[in-house]
Coordinates of C-alpha atoms in Angstrom, one line a residue:
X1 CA -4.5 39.4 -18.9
X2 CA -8.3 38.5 -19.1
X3 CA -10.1 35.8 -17.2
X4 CA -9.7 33.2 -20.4
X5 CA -6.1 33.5 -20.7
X6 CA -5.5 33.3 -17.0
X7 CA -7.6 30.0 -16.7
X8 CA -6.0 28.6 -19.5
X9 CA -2.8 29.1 -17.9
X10 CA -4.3 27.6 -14.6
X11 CA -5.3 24.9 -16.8
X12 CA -2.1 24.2 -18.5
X13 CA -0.4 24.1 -14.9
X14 CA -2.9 21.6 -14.1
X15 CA -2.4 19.6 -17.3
X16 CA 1.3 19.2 -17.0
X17 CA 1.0 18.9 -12.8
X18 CA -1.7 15.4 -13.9
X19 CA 1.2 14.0 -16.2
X20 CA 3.4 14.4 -13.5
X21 CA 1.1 12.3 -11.5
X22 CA 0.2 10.0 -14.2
X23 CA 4.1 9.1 -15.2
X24 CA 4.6 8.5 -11.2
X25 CA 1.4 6.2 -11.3
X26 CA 2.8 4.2 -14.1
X27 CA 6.4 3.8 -12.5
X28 CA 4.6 1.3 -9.9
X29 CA 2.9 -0.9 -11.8
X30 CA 0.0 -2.6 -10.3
X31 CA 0.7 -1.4 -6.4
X32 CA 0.0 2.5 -6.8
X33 CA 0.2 3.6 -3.3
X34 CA -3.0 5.1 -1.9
X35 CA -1.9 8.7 -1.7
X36 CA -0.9 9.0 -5.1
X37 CA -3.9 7.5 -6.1
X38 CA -6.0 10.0 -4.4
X39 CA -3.9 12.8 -5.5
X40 CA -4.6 11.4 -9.2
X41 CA -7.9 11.6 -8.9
X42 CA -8.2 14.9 -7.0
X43 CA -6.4 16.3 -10.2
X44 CA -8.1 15.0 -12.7
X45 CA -11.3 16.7 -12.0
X46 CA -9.6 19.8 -11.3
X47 CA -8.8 19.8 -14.9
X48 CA -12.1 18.8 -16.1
X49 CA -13.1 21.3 -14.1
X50 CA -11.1 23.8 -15.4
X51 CA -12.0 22.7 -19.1
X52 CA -15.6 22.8 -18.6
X53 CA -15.1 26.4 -17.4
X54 CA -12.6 27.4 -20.2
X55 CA -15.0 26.0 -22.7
X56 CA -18.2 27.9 -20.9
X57 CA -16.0 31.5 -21.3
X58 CA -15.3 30.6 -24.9
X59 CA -18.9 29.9 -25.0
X60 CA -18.3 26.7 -26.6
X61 CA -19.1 23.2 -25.4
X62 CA -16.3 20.7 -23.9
X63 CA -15.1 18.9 -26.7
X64 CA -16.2 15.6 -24.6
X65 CA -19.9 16.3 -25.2
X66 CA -21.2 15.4 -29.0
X67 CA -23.6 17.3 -30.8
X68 CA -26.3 14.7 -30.3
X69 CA -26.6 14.9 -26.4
X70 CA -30.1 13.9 -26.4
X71 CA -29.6 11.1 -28.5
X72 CA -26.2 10.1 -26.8
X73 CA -27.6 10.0 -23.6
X74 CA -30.6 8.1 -24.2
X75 CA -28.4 5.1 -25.8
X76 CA -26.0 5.4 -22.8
X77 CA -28.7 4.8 -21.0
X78 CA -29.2 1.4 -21.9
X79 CA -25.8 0.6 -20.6
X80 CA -26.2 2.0 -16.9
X81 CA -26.5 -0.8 -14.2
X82 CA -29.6 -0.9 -12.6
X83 CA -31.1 1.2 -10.1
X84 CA -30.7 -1.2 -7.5
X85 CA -26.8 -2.3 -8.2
X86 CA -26.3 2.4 -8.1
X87 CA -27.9 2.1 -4.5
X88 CA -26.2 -1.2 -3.1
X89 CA -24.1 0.1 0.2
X90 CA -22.3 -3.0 1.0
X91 CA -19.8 -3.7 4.5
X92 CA -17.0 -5.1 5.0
X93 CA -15.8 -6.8 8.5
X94 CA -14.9 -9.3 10.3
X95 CA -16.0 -13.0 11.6
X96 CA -13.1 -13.4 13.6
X97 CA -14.1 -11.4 17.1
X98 CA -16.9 -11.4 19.1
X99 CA -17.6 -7.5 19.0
X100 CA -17.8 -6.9 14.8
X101 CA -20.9 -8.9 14.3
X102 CA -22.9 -7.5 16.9
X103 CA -22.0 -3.6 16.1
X104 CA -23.0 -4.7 12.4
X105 CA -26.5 -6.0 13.5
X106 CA -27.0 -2.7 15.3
X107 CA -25.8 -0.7 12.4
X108 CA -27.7 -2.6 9.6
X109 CA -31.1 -2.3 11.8
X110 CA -30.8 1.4 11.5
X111 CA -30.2 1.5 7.7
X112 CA -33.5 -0.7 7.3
X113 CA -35.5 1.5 9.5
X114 CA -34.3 4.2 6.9
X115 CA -34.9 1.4 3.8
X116 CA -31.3 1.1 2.6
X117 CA -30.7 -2.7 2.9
X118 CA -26.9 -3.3 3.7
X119 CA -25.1 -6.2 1.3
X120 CA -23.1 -8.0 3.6
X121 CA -21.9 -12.0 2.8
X122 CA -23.6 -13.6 5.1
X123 CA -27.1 -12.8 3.5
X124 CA -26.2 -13.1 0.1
X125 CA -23.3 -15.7 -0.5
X126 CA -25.4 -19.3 -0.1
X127 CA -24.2 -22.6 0.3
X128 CA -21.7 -23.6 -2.7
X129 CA -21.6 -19.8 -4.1
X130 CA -18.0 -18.3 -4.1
X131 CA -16.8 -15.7 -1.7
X132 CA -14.5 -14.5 -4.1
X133 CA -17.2 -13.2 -6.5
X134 CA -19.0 -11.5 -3.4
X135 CA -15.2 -9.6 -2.6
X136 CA -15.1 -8.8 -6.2
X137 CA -18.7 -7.5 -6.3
X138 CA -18.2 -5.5 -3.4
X139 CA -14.7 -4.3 -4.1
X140 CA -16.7 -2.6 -7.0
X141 CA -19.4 -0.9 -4.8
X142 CA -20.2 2.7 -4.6
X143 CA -20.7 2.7 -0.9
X144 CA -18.2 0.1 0.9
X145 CA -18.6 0.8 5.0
X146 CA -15.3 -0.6 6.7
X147 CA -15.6 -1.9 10.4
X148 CA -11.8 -1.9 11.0
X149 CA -10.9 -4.0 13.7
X150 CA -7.5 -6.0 15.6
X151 CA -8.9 -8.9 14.0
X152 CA -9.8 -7.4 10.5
X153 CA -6.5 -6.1 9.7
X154 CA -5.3 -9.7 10.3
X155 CA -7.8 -11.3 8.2
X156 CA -6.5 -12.4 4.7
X157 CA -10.5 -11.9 3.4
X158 CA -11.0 -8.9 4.7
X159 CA -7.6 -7.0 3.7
X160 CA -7.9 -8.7 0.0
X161 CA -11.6 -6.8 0.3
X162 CA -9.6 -3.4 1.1
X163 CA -6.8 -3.9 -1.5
X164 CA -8.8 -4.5 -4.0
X165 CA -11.4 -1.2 -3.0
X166 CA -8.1 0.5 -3.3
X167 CA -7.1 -1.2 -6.7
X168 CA -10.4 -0.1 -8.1
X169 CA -9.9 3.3 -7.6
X170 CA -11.4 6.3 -5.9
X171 CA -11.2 4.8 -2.1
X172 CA -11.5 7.9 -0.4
X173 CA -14.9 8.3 -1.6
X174 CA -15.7 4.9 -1.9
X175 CA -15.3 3.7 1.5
X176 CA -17.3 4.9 5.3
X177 CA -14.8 3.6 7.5
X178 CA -15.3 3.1 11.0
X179 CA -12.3 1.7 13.3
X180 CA -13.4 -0.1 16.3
X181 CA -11.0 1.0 19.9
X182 CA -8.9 -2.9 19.4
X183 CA -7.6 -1.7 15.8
X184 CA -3.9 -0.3 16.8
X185 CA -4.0 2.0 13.6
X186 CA -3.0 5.8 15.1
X187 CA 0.1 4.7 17.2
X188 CA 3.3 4.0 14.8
X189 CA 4.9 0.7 16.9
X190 CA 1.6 -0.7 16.9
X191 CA 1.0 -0.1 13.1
X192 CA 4.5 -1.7 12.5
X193 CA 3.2 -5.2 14.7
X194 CA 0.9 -5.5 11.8
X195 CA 3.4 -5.6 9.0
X196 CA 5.2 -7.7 11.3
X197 CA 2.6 -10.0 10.9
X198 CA 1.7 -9.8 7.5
X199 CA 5.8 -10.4 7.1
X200 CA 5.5 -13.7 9.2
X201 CA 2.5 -15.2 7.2
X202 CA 4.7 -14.9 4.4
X203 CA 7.6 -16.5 5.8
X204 CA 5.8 -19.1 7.0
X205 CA 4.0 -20.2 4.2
X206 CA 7.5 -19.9 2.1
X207 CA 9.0 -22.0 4.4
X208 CA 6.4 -24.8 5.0
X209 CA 6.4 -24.7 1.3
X210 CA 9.9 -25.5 0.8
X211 CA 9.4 -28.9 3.0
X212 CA 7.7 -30.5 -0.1
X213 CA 7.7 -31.0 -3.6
X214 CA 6.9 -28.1 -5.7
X215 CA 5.0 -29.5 -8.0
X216 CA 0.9 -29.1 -8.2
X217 CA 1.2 -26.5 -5.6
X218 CA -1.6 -24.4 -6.9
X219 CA -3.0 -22.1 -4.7
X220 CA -0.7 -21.6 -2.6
X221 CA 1.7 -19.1 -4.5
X222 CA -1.0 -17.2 -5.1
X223 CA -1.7 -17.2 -0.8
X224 CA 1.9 -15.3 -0.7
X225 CA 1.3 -13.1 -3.6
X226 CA -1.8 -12.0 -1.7
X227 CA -0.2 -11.7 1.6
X228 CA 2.8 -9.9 -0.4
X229 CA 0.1 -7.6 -1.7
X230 CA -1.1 -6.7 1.7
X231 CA 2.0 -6.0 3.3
X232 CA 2.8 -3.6 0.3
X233 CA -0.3 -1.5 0.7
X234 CA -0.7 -1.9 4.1
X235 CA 1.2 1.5 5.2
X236 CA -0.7 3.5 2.9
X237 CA -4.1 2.2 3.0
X238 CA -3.4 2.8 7.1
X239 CA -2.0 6.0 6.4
X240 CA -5.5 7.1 5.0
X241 CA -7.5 5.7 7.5
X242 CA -5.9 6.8 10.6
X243 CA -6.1 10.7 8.5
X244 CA -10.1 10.4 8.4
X245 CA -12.3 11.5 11.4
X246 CA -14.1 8.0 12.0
X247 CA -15.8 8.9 14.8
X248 CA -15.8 6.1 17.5
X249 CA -18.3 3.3 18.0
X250 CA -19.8 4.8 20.8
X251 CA -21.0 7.7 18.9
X252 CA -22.1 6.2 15.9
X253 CA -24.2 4.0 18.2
X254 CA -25.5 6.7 20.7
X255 CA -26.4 8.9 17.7
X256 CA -28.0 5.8 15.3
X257 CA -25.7 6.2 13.1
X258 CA -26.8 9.6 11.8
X259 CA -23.5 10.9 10.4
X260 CA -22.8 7.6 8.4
X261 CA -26.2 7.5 7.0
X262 CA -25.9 10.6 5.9
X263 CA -22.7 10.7 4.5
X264 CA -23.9 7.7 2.6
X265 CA -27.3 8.9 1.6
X266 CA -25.2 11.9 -0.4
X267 CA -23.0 9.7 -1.7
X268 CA -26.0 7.4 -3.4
X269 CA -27.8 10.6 -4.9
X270 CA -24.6 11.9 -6.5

């Protein structure tokens, strides 16, 4: 057997292990768990991989690329986002304790002293403008850096920031978290108190719902759908976190930040 036939087997392997993959993805709908998601997109570019290579020892070019590169590229262009939208690092975290803000002052002064201005809502969202379009805009972001704390896992804001990262695909590369030493995420009872919780929000709003009319409720089905949402992922999106080295604040802080910014600074020039 020659190196083409074995890499097309190896690629035919491949091909049928994706639509494995893919006909599990479409069995759950909208709420993919975070795993799969990953393991989705690991094997999808294994097999362009393996296509581009095939196609290089048949000395041909992937079928994906037309005949008019030059001129395909040049139009494509014209549909990139701007530079400044491919270099945007945004951060995600929470108002709601007295120990997130002040780590993200520290962290955002040493990203300016290396010119990479951090996109966080309280500089950009001005009176009257929505939050939700900033959680949208960010959910979309190349670089998303996470500040997981106690309080952040409880927030409805800031776990409708991390759902939808996850919804949007490609979280493991998207996102630099960091998890601050009050975020219970690498003990199992302590992960389960925050289902618990999510659980209760729901059952409390169902209930104090059910005291009045249901009419002209709006809103506040869609408040349990969220919350619904978040208890759902919650176990996976944890799952992944608690699997990534972090690092702890202290470090990042006694070393500037060096590992994040250049984890960061890669993943902008890719």
């Amino acid at each position: 057997m020659d190196d083409q036939e074995a890499l097309q087997q190896t690629l035919n392997r491949a091909r049928r292990a994706l639509q494995i993959l893919e006909n599990q993805k479409a069995g759950y709908g909208i709420r993919v768990p975070v795993d799969l998601q990953i393991e989705l997109e690991e094997k999808q570019k294994e097999v362009t991989s393996l296509e581009a290579r095939l196609s290089q020892l048949q000395k041909k070019r992937p079928e994906s690329v037309p005949d008019n590169l030059a001129d395909y590229n040049h139009q494509s262009s014209t549909h990139q986002p701007p530079e400044s939208q491919e270099k945007e690092v945004f951060i995600s975290y929470t108002w709601r304790d007295n120990h997130s803000e002040p780590f993200v002052q520290q962290l955002e002064k040493a990203f300016q002293a290396k010119g990479i201005t951090i996109i966080r809502d309280k500089n950009v969202v001005g009176y009257k403008q929505r939050f939700q379009k900033f959680m949208q805009r960010l959910s979309r972001g190349k670089c998303v850096i996470v500040v997981i704390s106690d309080q952040y896992l409880k927030s409805e804001n800031c776990m409708y920031e991390l759902v939808e990262i996850a919804k949007k695909g490609n979280l493991y590369h998207r996102i630099f978290p960091i998890v601050l030493a009050d975020a219970q995420i690498y003990q199992p009872i302590a992960r389960i108190k925050y289902i618990e919780y999510w659980e209760k929000q729901i059952q409390d709003l169902n209930n104090a719902m059910k005291t009045v009319n249901a009419a002209n409720l709006q809103g506040f089905r869609e408040e349990i759908d969220l919350y619904t949402e978040i208890r759902n992922m919650f176990a996976n999106l944890i799952k992944l976190l608690k699997d990534m080295n972090t690092l702890t604040q202290d470090i990042h802080i006694q070393s500037n930040f060096e590992a994040l910014l250049k984890a960061i600074e890669e993943t902008l020039d890719e």
